[in-house]
Every structure is written in C-alpha cells, then in structure tokens.
Coordinates of C-alpha atoms and ligand atoms in Angstrom, one line a residue:
X1 CA 8.2 -18.4 2.7
X2 CA 8.0 -15.5 4.7
X3 CA 5.8 -15.5 8.0
X4 CA 5.1 -12.3 9.3
X5 CA 3.7 -12.4 12.7
X6 CA 0.1 -10.6 13.4
X7 CA -2.1 -10.0 16.1
X8 CA -5.5 -9.2 15.7
X9 CA -8.4 -9.4 18.3
X10 CA -12.0 -9.1 18.3
X11 CA -11.7 -6.9 14.9
X12 CA -15.1 -6.1 12.9
X13 CA -13.2 -6.4 9.9
X14 CA -11.7 -9.9 10.8
X15 CA -13.4 -11.9 8.3
X16 CA -11.9 -9.6 5.4
X17 CA -8.3 -9.3 7.0
X18 CA -8.5 -13.0 7.0
X19 CA -9.1 -13.4 3.3
X20 CA -6.5 -10.9 2.6
X21 CA -3.9 -13.2 4.5
X22 CA -5.4 -15.9 2.5
X23 CA -5.0 -14.0 -1.3
X24 CA -1.0 -13.3 -0.3
X25 CA -0.7 -17.3 0.7
X26 CA -2.1 -18.0 -2.8
X27 CA -0.5 -15.1 -4.8
X28 CA 2.9 -14.7 -3.0
X29 CA 5.4 -16.4 -0.7
X30 CA 3.8 -14.4 1.9
X31 CA 2.3 -16.3 4.5
X32 CA 0.7 -14.2 7.7
X33 CA 1.0 -16.3 10.6
X34 CA -0.9 -16.0 14.2
X35 CA 1.4 -14.1 16.8
X36 CA 2.4 -16.3 19.7
X37 CA 4.7 -13.4 21.9
X38 CA 7.8 -12.8 19.3
X39 CA 9.6 -10.0 19.3
X40 CA 8.5 -8.2 16.1
X41 CA 4.9 -8.6 14.9
X42 CA 2.2 -6.6 13.2
X43 CA -0.8 -5.8 15.0
X44 CA -3.5 -4.8 13.1
X45 CA -6.0 -1.9 14.9
X46 CA -9.2 -0.2 14.7
X47 CA -8.1 3.1 14.6
X48 CA -9.3 6.5 12.6
X49 CA -8.5 5.7 9.0
X50 CA -6.6 3.1 6.7
X51 CA -2.8 3.4 7.6
X52 CA 0.3 1.5 8.0
X53 CA 4.1 2.0 8.3
X54 CA 6.0 1.6 5.2
X55 CA 8.3 -1.4 6.4
X56 CA 9.5 -3.4 9.5
X57 CA 9.6 -1.1 12.4
X58 CA 10.6 -3.3 14.9
X59 CA 8.6 -4.6 17.8
X60 CA 5.1 -3.9 17.6
X61 CA 4.1 -2.4 14.5
X62 CA 0.6 -1.2 14.3
X63 CA -1.7 -0.9 11.2
X64 CA -5.2 0.4 11.2
X65 CA -8.4 -0.8 9.4
X66 CA -10.5 1.7 10.9
X67 CA -14.4 2.2 9.8
X68 CA -14.7 2.3 6.4
X69 CA -11.5 0.4 5.5
X70 CA -13.0 -3.2 5.5
X71 CA -12.5 -4.1 1.9
X72 CA -10.3 -6.7 0.9
X73 CA -8.1 -4.3 -1.3
X74 CA -8.0 -1.8 1.3
X75 CA -6.5 -4.4 3.7
X76 CA -3.6 -5.6 0.7
X77 CA -2.7 -2.0 0.2
X78 CA -1.9 -1.2 4.4
X79 CA -0.3 -4.7 4.7
X80 CA 1.8 -4.3 1.7
X81 CA 2.8 -1.2 2.9
X82 CA 3.7 -3.3 6.0
X83 CA 5.7 -5.3 3.9
X84 CA 7.8 -2.1 2.6
X85 CA 5.5 -1.8 -0.6
X86 CA 5.3 2.1 -1.5
X87 CA 2.3 3.8 -3.4
X88 CA 2.6 2.9 -6.9
X89 CA 2.1 6.9 -7.8
X90 CA 5.4 7.4 -5.5
X91 CA 7.8 5.8 -7.5
X92 CA 10.6 7.2 -9.0
X93 CA 9.6 7.2 -12.7
X94 CA 6.2 8.1 -12.0
X95 CA 6.1 11.4 -13.9
X96 CA 6.4 9.5 -17.3
X97 CA 2.9 8.1 -16.3
X98 CA 0.7 10.2 -14.4
X99 CA 0.7 14.1 -13.5
X100 CA 0.2 15.3 -10.0
X101 CA -2.3 17.9 -9.7
X102 CA -0.9 19.6 -6.6
X103 CA -3.5 22.2 -6.5
X104 CA -6.5 19.8 -6.0
X105 CA -4.6 17.7 -2.6
X106 CA -5.8 18.3 0.3
X107 CA -4.0 20.2 2.7
X108 CA -1.8 17.9 4.7
X109 CA -1.7 14.8 2.5
X110 CA 0.7 16.0 -0.2
X111 CA 3.3 13.8 1.5
X112 CA 0.9 10.3 -0.1
X113 CA 2.1 12.3 -3.3
X114 CA 5.3 12.5 -3.0
X115 CA 7.8 10.8 -5.3
X116 CA 10.7 9.0 -4.1
X117 CA 14.5 8.9 -5.5
X118 CA 15.7 5.6 -6.3
X119 CA 17.8 5.7 -3.0
X120 CA 14.7 5.3 -1.3
X121 CA 12.8 2.6 -3.6
X122 CA 13.5 0.2 -6.4
X123 CA 11.0 -0.6 -8.7
X124 CA 13.1 -3.7 -9.3
X125 CA 12.2 -3.7 -12.8
X126 CA 8.7 -4.3 -12.5
X127 CA 6.8 -2.0 -15.3
X128 CA 4.6 0.5 -13.6
X129 CA 1.1 -0.5 -13.3
X130 CA -1.8 1.3 -13.7
X131 CA -3.8 -1.4 -12.1
X132 CA -2.1 -1.7 -8.6
X133 CA -4.3 -2.0 -5.8
X134 CA -1.1 0.1 -4.3
X135 CA -2.0 3.1 -7.6
X136 CA -4.2 6.0 -5.9
X137 CA -7.6 6.8 -7.7
X138 CA -7.8 9.5 -9.7
X139 CA -9.3 11.8 -7.3
X140 CA -7.9 10.5 -4.2
X141 CA -7.7 13.2 -1.3
X142 CA -9.5 15.7 -3.7
X143 CA -10.3 18.8 -2.0
X144 CA -13.5 19.2 -3.7
X145 CA -15.7 16.8 -5.8
X146 CA -15.2 16.8 -9.8
X147 CA -11.4 17.5 -8.9
X148 CA -8.6 15.0 -10.0
X149 CA -5.3 14.9 -8.1
X150 CA -3.6 12.2 -10.4
X151 CA -3.8 12.5 -14.7
X152 CA -2.8 9.4 -16.4
X153 CA -0.7 10.9 -19.3
X154 CA -2.4 8.5 -21.6
X155 CA -6.0 9.0 -20.8
X156 CA -6.9 5.3 -21.2
X157 CA -5.2 4.6 -17.8
X158 CA -7.6 7.1 -15.8
X159 CA -9.9 4.6 -15.8
X160 CA -7.7 1.9 -14.6
X161 CA -6.1 3.7 -11.6
X162 CA -7.3 3.3 -8.0
X163 CA -8.6 -0.6 -9.2
X164 CA -9.7 -1.9 -5.5
X165 CA -10.6 -5.2 -6.9
X166 CA -7.1 -7.4 -5.9
X167 CA -3.9 -7.8 -6.0
X168 CA -2.6 -7.2 -9.7
X169 CA -0.5 -10.4 -10.8
X170 CA 2.2 -8.3 -12.6
X171 CA 3.2 -6.7 -9.0
X172 CA 6.5 -7.1 -7.4
X173 CA 5.5 -10.0 -5.1
X174 CA 4.8 -12.6 -8.1
X175 CA 7.4 -10.9 -10.1
X176 CA 10.5 -11.4 -7.9
X177 CA 9.1 -13.0 -4.7
X178 CA 12.5 -13.6 -3.2
X179 CA 14.2 -10.2 -3.7
X180 CA 11.6 -7.6 -2.8
X181 CA 11.3 -8.5 0.7
X182 CA 14.9 -7.2 0.9
X183 CA 14.3 -3.4 0.1
X184 CA 12.2 -3.3 3.7
X185 CA 12.7 0.1 4.8
X186 CA 12.5 2.0 8.5
X187 CA 11.6 4.6 10.0
X188 CA 8.5 6.4 8.0
X189 CA 5.6 7.7 9.5
X190 CA 2.3 5.7 9.1
X191 CA 1.1 6.3 5.4
X192 CA -2.7 7.1 5.4
X193 CA -4.0 4.9 2.7
Ligands
ZN201 ZN1 -1.0 3.4 0.3

C-alpha cells in the first residue's frame, strides 16, 4: 500500500475529494492519508483551473481543483497525474488509436496533446484505453464549438473518449499495482486537466 500524504483545508470540493480518495482505496494500492508535517506531500488548492504536476516533485506539491473542477473524475484525473500517470492520448503508441487535429486546438494548449517518447513514459503493456479517465474528450481545448481536437481511428470509439465516470478497471493502477508507481517522473510543468 502506497500512502501519499495530502493536505487540504476549507476546500469547497472537500466532499468530492474525499470520495476520490475512497475510490483509490477501493480500486488501487493507494491510500491518501492526511499530512502531518512530512517532507513531501500533496497540497490540494483552489487556484484557477484543474491541474497537477506529473509525478512526485518533492516538498510541497500543489494540485489545483479550481471552480468547476469539483467532479470526482476530474479529481481522480489530477490525482493520477500527481502519481505519475500521463494523459492517455500522450502515449507513445497513440497514433495507432487517435488522430490529433492540431489546427482545432486552442493556442497555448498544444503541449497537452504532445506525444511522449518510450523513454518518457511506459504503458506497462496495458492496452490503449479509450475509456480511461485520463483520456481527453473529442472536443477538449477546441478553438470553436463543433470542432474536434481528437478523432478516434475507429469511429465507434468517438463516444468513449473523455468519459468522466470513474477510474476504468483496465487501467494501469489495477493491472499492475506494484509496478506502475515506479515510473514516477519529475520536473514536468503543471498539466492543465
Ligand atoms: Zn490530464
């Protein structure tokens, strides 16, 4: 059992955050516990937007659940980033599954759609998961309504991406609970959503 320390005070989304912790306890080997002065810990703040660093940074590490971010799947998404998990569409093999529509992505958000190299992240032999809570929806960061930023190669999966229900069972956390946390990476700027 991995026990990241987490601190949050007077957060408007406290109920949802606690619910997300319960979900991790239930579905993974991760048990978020209250911070009591330890060196490295996660601090859930309410800044602008929903964002997190990818992986452990050391010391006080912030994660923002801003206004409009108080949905359990968004909280799970950001916590998973903090644990070292990238967005699903950043996988090195993503071009086999989705096509990124670069022209439709809002200025300044291209980084969110970048593809990792195999050196930067490891999918741990978990199949590409369209229904992952880490996968963006088809219109994420679109420049205008009606424009897609991600198109699935097989059109049948268009409705699956961006699901905001819960952590999927096929995800790396349950597939290889003891392995996946070792690929925690550092020094990555905050990932918005
Ligand atoms: Zn994300």
